[in-house]
Each structure stands twice: as structure tokens, then as C-alpha cells.
Amino acid sequence: MAAAYRRGALHHFFAQARSQGTPREWLQEWRDAGGASSRLDAEQRTALVAALREYHAHLGLLTPATTAALDALAHPAARVVVAGQQAGLLTGPAYAVHKAADAALLARELGTEDAPVVGVFWIASQDHDAEEVAWVSLLDLEERLWREVVDLPGGSPVGRVPWQPEWTAALRQLLADVAAPEPHRRAVMNRLDAATQPLADGGVPGWADVFARLMHGLLGGAGLVLLDPLFPALARLMAPTIARELGRPLEGPARIEAAAERLSALGLTPQLRRPAGATNLFLEGEDGGRRLLRFSGDTFSTDDGREYSLTELLDVLERDPSRITPAAGLRPVVQDALLPNLALILGDGEIAYLAQLGGVYELHGVRQPVVWPRLSVTWLEPNVARLLRRLGATAAGVQADPAGVLGRSLAAERSISAVSQERLAALAGEWAALSTELAALDPTLERGSERARQYTERHFAALQQRAMAALARQEDTRSGQLSRLSLHLLPHSKPQERELSFMTYLLKHGPVVLDLLLSQRAGAQAEVEIP
């Protein structure tokens, strides 16, 4: 679905997309027209900037670069571009850092003196799926793959969980164990120690606070502004959107389902479904559990058997607006009602569910921003870059078919034509000619001979794949090439940036990696060699 979006095929589902052009062209057009998801009046803008200052000061992050970014946001014509992600352990998989960097890069590309653009990173602190964030993977200089998992309680928003000293100890031990140059190891340990220090008021930082500090340490100097929706001053500003959703709790889900049906009619698979009675809201109960709100008749309920009237929920919202939080079908709308957003930076899977939210944006009177496919970086360490060059391969090719890449290279190197595309194409030509000759002799044979040709081509192509895989296994037994490529580019059978932490590369190569990241073009799909 993301590929269809990029070529404009889904423009009916995205407010700022066109049937022609590219996301960059759509974004520049909307920027030049003064577009933004919400138009803040002076009072709203002042309140937003004040809440963000308070949040950064609370974390001890009100640095000169952050102050300058917030001053820019106070400009009446200022807008933002927004990325966001769950609060992973030690920043989580590298793509979280890549997304955040993309916000800073895109803001730098779009901003002008008269109309500043600020990069904002929305921390998904309201999320309650602990298993998704309680781990970190590192690959060290000795090519050992490490994975640390901590015991993060589930069911409650991760932003409510206080950071535990044993988690610091576990991460420090992990960093001590991995093989890395000592100066780079100390630098990463210093980042961890700074992130886990007491808050400005002396309190214990929470899980999301540690994540925010680590992310700020990486990208705060590039002007990135962080936003935690559970922070009281910020949650208060989101309450009007939540209240509006409570007033008509099933209309948004109905529009999501209608969009799902339209996508299904096009042969596409919807990412969001809203079953009967499900709203787009969660309620955090007195026990701290975050549960989906359902609605029937005039009563709301949660799966623990509790029931609530609209009046009771509005009272909860008034007393503590952070307790009622949006589900995936509403969260972008809450964000874009709060912020004057030009672009929402998303991965491919996220683009798919945004295709269903146009009606929810309309329901709340919020303009859907341009959806911007995020920066993607695959890091090529020197040994991997050399091996890819020798094989004549790309990292993307290896991630798609590691054994095939190595097998094809070995076959070419050894002049084994049996597994070459050219040999298969030559045979396909012979089979096609034979089918034509048979059909000329007896037209009733045309369909049968064509089916036989297609079957034979598929069968031999499959045999070629098996032969190339066998070549790759043989070579891997001798030299370990396939294992090395898979370890670096498909650790735990996942694409590198979805498994390995960005800290992997800081540990092994130091700040040059951050410089390389911030030298990329916004939205690039890059394979970056580390010198």
C-alpha cells in the first residue's frame, strides 16, 4: 500500500496526495500554500510552546538548541513536521532514531526565516504493550549478537512506569560485555547515566523520560523537539479533541470501517478494523490498566466490567486528561489538532493505516497533513561493504534473498551457466518456439502447450533457486560469507534497522555515525557505508 501511495494511486484516501507527482512535490506545494493541519491562534500557540518548554525543563533538556527551536515555534507562521515511535529500550531499533532524524532533516529543508519549520518527535508513552519495547539488540566488534530484555510491567502506559535501578545495571553490564572501542563504550555509558539521572524536581524519571533524554542527546542539537502526550501540561491541550470524540464515540470508527471497505474493494488489505461498539479511545482505570472503551446505547464500558456515563468520563477528562487516550484510529488526529503540522513522517505499515483516517480528520475539522515516507538507513560496516562490492550486491538485495545473492555471485564467478538468468531466458525462448510450432500443427494444443511451458519455466526457476542456495551453503561452510551478511543485514531474521539499536554503531564507530545520519537527504532510502 505504501508503494501505491508513493505513486499517487491512493490519492482519494489522503487529503494532500495527488494522482501525479511525488510526496516531496505534494509537500512543497502545501508548504508554499501555507498549509498546516491546524491553524493555531496566538493564545493556542503560546500555550503549546509554554507546555513544551515546561516538559523539556522538567527533563533538564532546555538546552540552547532546544530553546532556539521553541522560540522558532512561537513564530506566528511556524509549522512542524512530526515523527513518532514507541519508547524502546536504549532507543530501541535503529529506525526510531532514523525517523527522529528525518524530522530534523525535513524541518531544515522546509523552513525559512519568515516561516520556520520545527521537527517534533512524538513519544508513544501512552502505549501499554510492554513486550514491544522492553528489549534491545546490539552487534559487537566480534560479531556477537546480544539481546537484553528487561521485566517491564505490561497493561499500563509505559510512560507511567518509573525507571528501575536494576534496568540501569543490566544495561551497563550489557555495554561492558560487548566488544567495542573503550572511548566509544564510555561515551554511550555516559549517555545512559545522564538519561537516568533524577528529574529537575528530584523525582525518579520514568521509562519514557529515559527514552526522551537519550533521543535528545542524539538529536536535540539538530533542533529536534520532543513531545510526551502524558505530560500534564500537554495532555491538557489535547483534552478538547478527546472530549469531541467522546461526544460521538462511534462515528470515527464507522468512518474507519467505511474506508476499510473501499480499500478492500480495490484489492488492498485494510490495517485497521473497528468491531461493533469499539471506540477510538482508551481509559486508564484506577488500577493503572489501560483498556479500550466500548459504547452501547448511552453507556461506555471497559472489559473489566466497569460502566461509565458520558458525564463521568468528561469529569475524568477534566480532572486528569492524561487518563483518556487515543487508539491508533484517533492518535494522529489528536496530534494534528494540537500541532500546526505540515507532514507526518511514517513507515510503510503506518502509511497503510493512515489511508483509513481521512474521515476521522474531517469529523474533527482537522486537515490531514502530507504523509511523508520516512528516511530508511541500512548501515554498511567496512567488512560488509567490501563483501557486497565483491558480490556485486546491495544490502536490499541480500535482505530480500541472502542465499540467492551469494549463489548468483558464486555461479557467475565459477562460470556455472545452469543457474544464470540468461540460460533460463534461452530455454524459455526454445519452449515458446516449441509451443508455437505445436499450436500450428494442431490449434487444440495451444492452451495445453502454453500451460506446459509456464509450468516448466516455474519448475526450472525453482530448481535454480535451490541450486544457488546449495552453492551459498557450501561457500558459507568454507568462508562464512552468508552467515556474516545475514548477521549484519538480517539479524534475528529481521531487516537491520528493525532489530539492531542505533547504539550498535555508536559503540563501534563513535560520533561519525551520527554525522553520517544527519548528512542524509530527508526521506532517503539509503545504504550508508561507515568509514
XYZ file of C-alpha atoms in Angstrom:
531
model
C 0.000 0.000 0.000
C 2.891 2.364 0.719
C 4.191 1.872 -2.827
C 0.758 2.708 -4.218
C 0.714 5.866 -2.086
C 4.117 6.991 -3.366
C 2.972 6.821 -6.981
C -0.279 8.658 -6.250
C -2.576 5.673 -6.771
C -4.365 6.219 -3.421
C -4.883 9.978 -3.638
C -8.588 9.602 -2.825
C -7.590 8.333 0.643
C -5.029 11.039 1.509
C -6.025 14.688 1.696
C -2.765 16.169 0.388
C -1.838 13.489 -2.153
C -2.248 13.867 -5.912
C -2.651 11.379 -8.720
C 0.544 12.818 -10.201
C 3.843 13.795 -8.599
C 5.722 12.638 -5.516
C 5.310 13.158 -1.753
C 8.116 15.753 -1.893
C 6.257 17.720 -4.569
C 2.973 17.475 -2.661
C 4.691 18.661 0.492
C 6.422 21.626 -1.138
C 3.147 22.657 -2.773
C 1.289 22.513 0.545
C 4.066 24.361 2.368
C 4.079 27.129 -0.241
C 0.305 27.444 0.107
C 0.689 27.951 3.865
C -0.895 24.602 4.693
C -0.968 23.086 8.178
C -3.116 20.523 9.947
C -4.368 23.133 12.429
C -4.206 26.911 12.480
C -3.305 27.991 15.997
C -4.387 31.386 17.238
C -1.948 33.398 19.333
C -3.304 32.043 22.620
C -3.137 28.413 21.482
C 0.393 28.805 20.141
C 1.569 30.461 23.329
C 0.061 27.650 25.407
C 1.666 24.965 23.207
C 5.132 26.493 23.350
C 4.843 27.055 27.109
C 3.843 23.408 27.670
C 6.751 22.172 25.570
C 9.176 24.424 27.467
C 7.840 23.087 30.746
C 8.250 19.498 29.528
C 11.856 19.979 28.408
C 12.726 21.860 31.596
C 11.175 19.015 33.638
C 13.618 16.605 31.948
C 16.558 19.003 32.183
C 16.675 19.314 28.381
C 16.144 23.040 27.884
C 19.426 23.429 26.021
C 20.275 26.399 23.748
C 19.353 24.386 20.641
C 16.010 23.335 22.109
C 15.290 26.863 23.308
C 16.009 28.158 19.805
C 13.655 25.563 18.297
C 10.868 26.505 20.707
C 11.441 30.192 20.023
C 11.054 29.390 16.321
C 7.814 27.525 17.027
C 6.480 30.645 18.747
C 6.624 32.485 15.403
C 3.049 33.052 14.139
C 3.817 31.383 10.805
C 5.805 28.451 12.231
C 4.785 24.912 11.442
C 6.105 21.478 12.330
C 6.870 18.100 10.808
C 6.207 15.152 13.095
C 7.686 11.703 13.573
C 6.896 9.376 16.424
C 7.584 5.959 17.856
C 7.244 3.814 20.942
C 9.787 4.341 23.716
C 12.195 1.463 23.141
C 14.941 0.332 25.494
C 18.185 2.214 24.777
C 16.196 3.968 21.963
C 15.010 0.611 20.587
C 15.525 -0.466 16.959
C 17.542 1.955 14.828
C 14.584 3.040 12.735
C 13.255 5.055 15.705
C 16.388 7.215 15.584
C 16.200 7.332 11.780
C 12.608 8.592 11.986
C 13.534 11.249 14.521
C 16.494 12.350 12.398
C 14.176 12.601 9.400
C 12.031 15.107 11.308
C 15.080 17.290 11.943
C 16.285 16.926 8.344
C 12.895 17.658 6.794
C 12.368 20.678 9.041
C 15.761 22.015 7.992
C 14.874 21.508 4.321
C 11.452 23.184 4.519
C 11.973 26.020 6.998
C 12.551 29.656 6.082
C 13.206 32.728 8.204
C 9.672 34.005 7.603
C 8.034 30.605 8.089
C 10.132 28.370 10.390
C 9.576 24.616 10.442
C 10.413 22.631 13.584
C 10.955 18.874 13.802
C 8.876 17.222 16.545
C 9.188 13.665 17.835
C 6.021 12.291 19.464
C 6.901 9.689 22.109
C 4.214 6.992 22.263
C 4.248 6.954 26.065
C 0.540 6.088 26.218
C 1.167 2.683 24.654
C 0.767 -0.256 27.048
C 2.366 -3.116 25.084
C 5.494 -3.658 27.182
C 6.776 -6.617 25.145
C 7.284 -4.411 22.098
C 9.655 -2.002 23.844
C 11.394 -3.883 26.674
C 14.342 -5.183 24.614
C 17.454 -4.009 22.805
C 19.763 -5.760 20.313
C 23.436 -4.939 19.784
C 26.034 -6.440 17.428
C 29.600 -6.072 18.648
C 33.027 -5.960 17.006
C 33.481 -9.703 17.456
C 30.228 -10.263 15.570
C 28.366 -11.466 18.626
C 24.686 -10.594 18.658
C 23.421 -9.504 22.073
C 19.770 -9.108 23.118
C 18.805 -7.699 26.507
C 15.209 -7.937 27.743
C 14.050 -6.259 30.953
C 10.992 -7.015 33.042
C 8.751 -4.071 32.136
C 5.219 -4.486 33.522
C 2.504 -4.560 30.859
C -1.071 -3.343 30.752
C -0.345 0.225 31.878
C 1.012 3.069 29.730
C 4.797 2.726 29.632
C 5.047 6.430 30.429
C 3.648 5.699 33.913
C 6.376 3.177 34.775
C 9.221 4.544 36.942
C 12.695 3.709 35.726
C 14.257 0.977 37.871
C 17.913 0.938 39.032
C 18.199 -2.714 38.027
C 17.494 -1.736 34.419
C 20.400 0.701 34.519
C 22.596 -2.014 35.984
C 21.545 -4.515 33.313
C 22.276 -2.053 30.507
C 25.604 -1.045 32.000
C 26.568 -4.714 32.199
C 25.490 -5.229 28.610
C 27.569 -2.266 27.470
C 30.531 -3.558 29.465
C 30.258 -7.013 27.858
C 30.025 -6.024 24.199
C 33.276 -5.773 22.271
C 33.736 -2.091 21.393
C 36.488 0.545 21.494
C 36.732 1.863 25.038
C 36.230 5.590 24.233
C 33.006 4.819 22.325
C 31.792 2.495 25.097
C 32.358 5.218 27.721
C 30.500 7.752 25.596
C 27.426 5.507 25.333
C 27.565 4.704 29.058
C 27.692 8.432 29.760
C 24.556 8.891 27.657
C 22.805 6.211 29.701
C 23.942 7.685 33.010
C 22.772 11.172 32.015
C 19.389 9.812 30.885
C 18.725 8.031 34.187
C 19.577 10.946 36.496
C 16.808 12.406 38.729
C 14.413 14.859 37.148
C 14.651 18.615 37.636
C 12.333 18.350 40.663
C 14.386 15.498 42.123
C 11.908 12.814 41.132
C 12.658 9.448 39.544
C 12.496 9.528 35.738
C 10.010 7.271 34.019
C 10.581 4.781 31.210
C 9.573 7.332 28.564
C 11.675 10.051 30.240
C 14.838 7.965 29.838
C 13.975 7.341 26.200
C 13.358 11.070 25.664
C 16.684 12.024 27.213
C 18.577 9.521 25.102
C 16.852 10.746 21.950
C 17.517 14.375 22.876
C 21.172 13.556 23.491
C 21.393 12.272 19.927
C 19.279 14.817 18.064
C 18.492 17.738 20.346
C 21.450 19.600 18.860
C 19.826 19.271 15.430
C 16.794 21.179 16.708
C 14.510 18.216 17.394
C 11.724 18.941 19.891
C 10.288 16.057 21.932
C 6.659 15.637 22.981
C 5.270 13.239 25.587
C 1.434 13.231 25.433
C 1.199 12.051 29.059
C 2.938 15.178 30.345
C 0.139 17.028 32.212
C 0.505 20.429 30.539
C 0.461 18.811 27.089
C -2.355 16.373 27.898
C -4.482 19.339 28.953
C -4.147 20.847 25.477
C -5.368 17.624 23.857
C -8.494 17.370 26.012
C -10.815 19.240 23.591
C -10.200 16.661 20.850
C -10.776 13.789 23.290
C -13.990 15.423 24.536
C -15.229 15.862 20.968
C -14.598 12.159 20.305
C -16.437 11.174 23.498
C -19.450 13.163 22.288
C -19.841 10.952 19.194
C -17.846 7.854 20.024
C -18.894 5.557 17.167
C -18.769 7.984 14.234
C -14.981 7.840 13.874
C -14.879 4.020 13.968
C -17.693 3.903 11.396
C -15.658 6.081 9.042
C -12.606 3.864 9.548
C -14.693 0.821 8.634
C -16.105 2.587 5.560
C -12.566 3.334 4.381
C -11.645 -0.307 5.035
C -14.437 -1.451 2.734
C -13.294 0.924 -0.022
C -9.724 -0.363 0.255
C -10.927 -3.969 0.194
C -12.878 -3.237 -2.990
C -9.561 -2.203 -4.580
C -7.972 -5.499 -3.576
C -5.978 -3.952 -0.706
C -5.842 -5.176 2.880
C -7.027 -2.645 5.497
C -4.772 -2.288 8.531
C -7.444 -1.070 10.956
C -10.768 -2.680 11.811
C -13.175 -1.392 14.432
C -15.563 -4.095 15.663
C -19.093 -3.204 16.694
C -19.152 -0.990 19.772
C -15.410 -0.293 19.836
C -14.460 3.363 20.166
C -11.196 5.106 19.307
C -10.397 5.723 22.970
C -8.722 4.004 25.909
C -9.411 4.684 29.573
C -6.726 4.302 32.212
C -8.508 2.835 35.227
C -7.887 3.449 38.906
C -5.709 0.316 38.911
C -3.479 1.796 36.202
C -4.672 -0.599 33.482
C -5.293 0.917 30.035
C -8.464 -0.539 28.478
C -10.420 0.074 25.311
C -13.664 1.965 25.783
C -16.772 0.456 24.214
C -20.092 2.178 23.697
C -23.644 0.874 23.550
C -26.860 2.848 23.920
C -25.773 5.714 26.128
C -23.204 3.842 28.215
C -19.459 3.350 27.929
C -17.782 0.209 29.300
C -14.394 -1.480 29.611
C -13.518 -5.174 29.602
C -13.137 -5.255 33.399
C -16.922 -4.876 33.710
C -16.939 -1.174 34.614
C -19.541 1.140 33.081
C -19.389 4.915 32.673
C -21.695 7.678 31.562
C -20.515 10.458 29.286
C -20.693 12.843 32.227
C -18.410 10.622 34.309
C -15.831 10.382 31.541
C -15.885 14.130 30.929
C -15.266 14.553 34.644
C -12.252 12.206 34.409
C -11.022 14.233 31.464
C -11.349 17.454 33.423
C -9.550 16.113 36.494
C -6.759 14.283 34.650
C -6.871 14.499 30.849
C -3.966 12.061 30.509
C -6.188 9.160 31.626
C -8.269 9.083 28.413
C -6.017 8.395 25.462
C -6.485 7.784 21.732
C -6.305 4.452 19.953
C -4.485 4.118 16.620
C -7.565 5.354 14.755
C -7.508 8.688 16.577
C -3.949 9.325 17.722
C -2.759 11.108 14.555
C -5.829 13.339 14.664
C -5.184 14.300 18.307
C -1.595 15.090 17.374
C -2.538 17.145 14.324
C -5.217 19.080 16.180
C -2.566 20.113 18.710
C 0.240 20.948 16.267
C 0.390 23.038 13.076
C 1.671 20.054 11.125
C 2.943 20.062 7.562
C 3.985 16.421 7.316
C 3.513 13.205 9.223
C 6.615 11.008 8.888
C 5.625 7.341 8.669
C 6.920 3.891 7.853
C 5.238 1.702 5.266
C 2.916 -0.075 7.694
C 1.820 3.206 9.257
C 1.062 4.692 5.829
C -1.394 1.845 5.326
C -3.487 2.722 8.369
C -3.406 6.480 7.624
C -5.264 5.621 4.417
C -8.298 4.897 6.609
C -8.286 8.077 8.701
C -9.347 10.772 6.248
C -12.923 10.649 7.522
C -11.819 10.917 11.163
C -9.797 14.042 10.334
C -12.885 15.543 8.671
C -15.031 14.661 11.675
C -12.757 16.729 13.920
C -12.271 19.602 11.493
C -8.534 18.880 11.241
C -6.671 18.931 7.933
C -4.705 15.782 7.253
C -1.045 16.708 6.649
C 1.101 15.288 3.895
C 2.132 11.720 4.667
C 5.916 11.550 4.290
C 7.604 8.127 3.780
C 10.343 8.066 6.381
C 14.098 8.018 5.996
C 15.421 4.447 5.912
C 19.113 3.696 6.519
C 20.967 0.403 6.339
C 24.432 0.735 7.860
C 27.290 -0.937 5.999
C 30.304 -1.518 8.191
C 33.616 -1.768 6.314
C 33.790 -5.578 6.151
C 30.186 -5.821 4.936
C 30.638 -3.047 2.356
C 33.702 -4.828 0.940
C 31.867 -8.131 0.728
C 28.853 -6.554 -1.011
C 31.133 -4.918 -3.578
C 32.868 -8.226 -4.271
C 29.490 -9.901 -4.753
C 28.139 -7.041 -6.859
C 25.173 -6.894 -4.491
C 23.199 -4.390 -2.442
C 22.067 -4.663 1.157
C 18.450 -4.575 -0.037
C 19.140 -7.493 -2.357
C 20.658 -9.508 0.475
C 17.749 -8.734 2.783
C 15.316 -9.931 0.113
C 17.219 -13.116 -0.799
C 20.545 -13.658 1.000
C 21.260 -17.154 -0.349
C 20.239 -16.130 -3.862
C 22.599 -13.146 -3.885
C 25.569 -15.214 -2.809
C 24.613 -18.140 -5.044
C 24.307 -15.973 -8.165
C 27.645 -14.332 -7.463
C 29.387 -17.671 -6.983
C 27.771 -19.091 -10.122
C 28.989 -16.129 -12.170
C 32.438 -16.345 -10.586
C 32.686 -20.041 -11.456
C 31.020 -19.679 -14.875
C 28.177 -22.016 -13.907
C 25.614 -21.116 -16.546
C 22.968 -23.579 -15.336
C 21.697 -21.095 -12.749
C 22.008 -17.930 -14.832
C 19.035 -15.829 -15.884
C 20.427 -15.876 -19.416
C 20.299 -19.671 -19.548
C 16.728 -19.704 -18.283
C 15.753 -16.996 -20.791
C 17.295 -19.008 -23.633
C 15.370 -22.101 -22.576
C 12.190 -20.047 -22.253
C 12.675 -18.909 -25.831
C 13.052 -22.513 -27.010
C 9.931 -23.587 -25.105
C 7.947 -20.687 -26.516
C 9.003 -21.577 -30.065
C 8.081 -25.215 -29.470
C 4.641 -24.210 -28.139
C 4.044 -22.074 -31.230
C 5.037 -24.921 -33.577
C 2.777 -27.409 -31.788
C -0.152 -24.995 -31.910
C 0.417 -24.517 -35.641
C 0.142 -28.265 -36.163
C -2.965 -28.579 -34.007
C -4.708 -25.429 -32.602
C -6.295 -27.519 -29.839
C -2.805 -27.968 -28.364
C -2.250 -24.232 -27.852
C -3.601 -23.945 -24.312
C -2.015 -27.189 -23.162
C 1.390 -26.349 -24.581
C 1.254 -22.867 -23.025
C 0.430 -24.339 -19.604
C 3.274 -26.828 -20.002
C 5.686 -24.041 -20.941
C 4.711 -21.927 -17.910
C 4.966 -24.920 -15.574
C 8.369 -25.881 -16.942
C 9.711 -22.325 -16.566
C 8.486 -22.105 -12.983
C 9.863 -25.548 -12.171
C 13.321 -24.823 -13.565
C 13.389 -21.393 -11.888
C 12.663 -23.128 -8.567
C 15.399 -25.650 -9.242
C 17.798 -22.796 -9.978
C 16.918 -21.220 -6.627
C 17.633 -24.495 -4.849
C 20.956 -24.865 -6.661
C 22.003 -21.304 -5.780
C 21.050 -21.890 -2.159
C 23.175 -25.035 -2.155
C 26.125 -23.082 -3.578
C 25.641 -20.442 -0.898
C 25.549 -23.042 1.873
C 28.710 -24.689 0.585
C 30.513 -21.349 0.476
C 29.190 -20.405 3.883
C 30.620 -23.599 5.347
C 34.002 -22.645 3.895
C 34.130 -18.861 4.442
C 31.084 -17.816 6.493
C 30.052 -15.171 3.947
C 26.327 -15.910 4.056
C 26.310 -16.004 7.863
C 28.175 -12.703 8.043
C 25.813 -10.965 5.626
C 22.763 -12.320 7.441
C 24.126 -11.366 10.846
C 24.720 -7.749 9.812
C 21.791 -7.196 7.481
C 19.148 -9.654 8.769
C 19.866 -10.120 12.497
C 17.330 -12.459 14.069
C 15.874 -12.702 10.528
C 14.716 -9.075 10.606
C 15.890 -6.151 8.471
C 18.795 -4.499 10.261
C 17.116 -1.224 11.220
C 14.141 -3.065 12.718
C 16.313 -5.119 15.080
C 19.675 -3.539 15.887
C 19.811 -0.436 18.045
C 21.438 2.701 16.653
C 23.672 2.405 19.710
C 25.341 -0.563 17.983
C 27.042 1.810 15.575
C 27.844 4.486 18.145
C 29.513 1.809 20.247
C 31.664 0.532 17.415
C 32.332 3.670 15.369
C 31.574 6.691 17.543
C 30.030 10.053 16.596
C 30.897 9.752 12.886
C 27.761 7.623 12.542
C 25.550 10.415 13.843
C 27.243 12.843 11.448
C 26.569 10.458 8.575
C 22.920 10.139 9.592
C 22.427 13.900 9.676
C 24.081 14.280 6.270
C 21.345 12.255 4.541
C 18.579 13.814 2.497
C 15.193 13.752 4.189
C 13.198 10.698 3.130
C 16.173 8.915 1.546
C 16.248 5.132 1.219
C 19.993 4.824 1.834
C 22.706 2.226 2.271
C 25.394 4.164 4.122
C 28.992 3.000 4.341
C 30.743 3.637 7.637
C 34.398 4.547 7.007
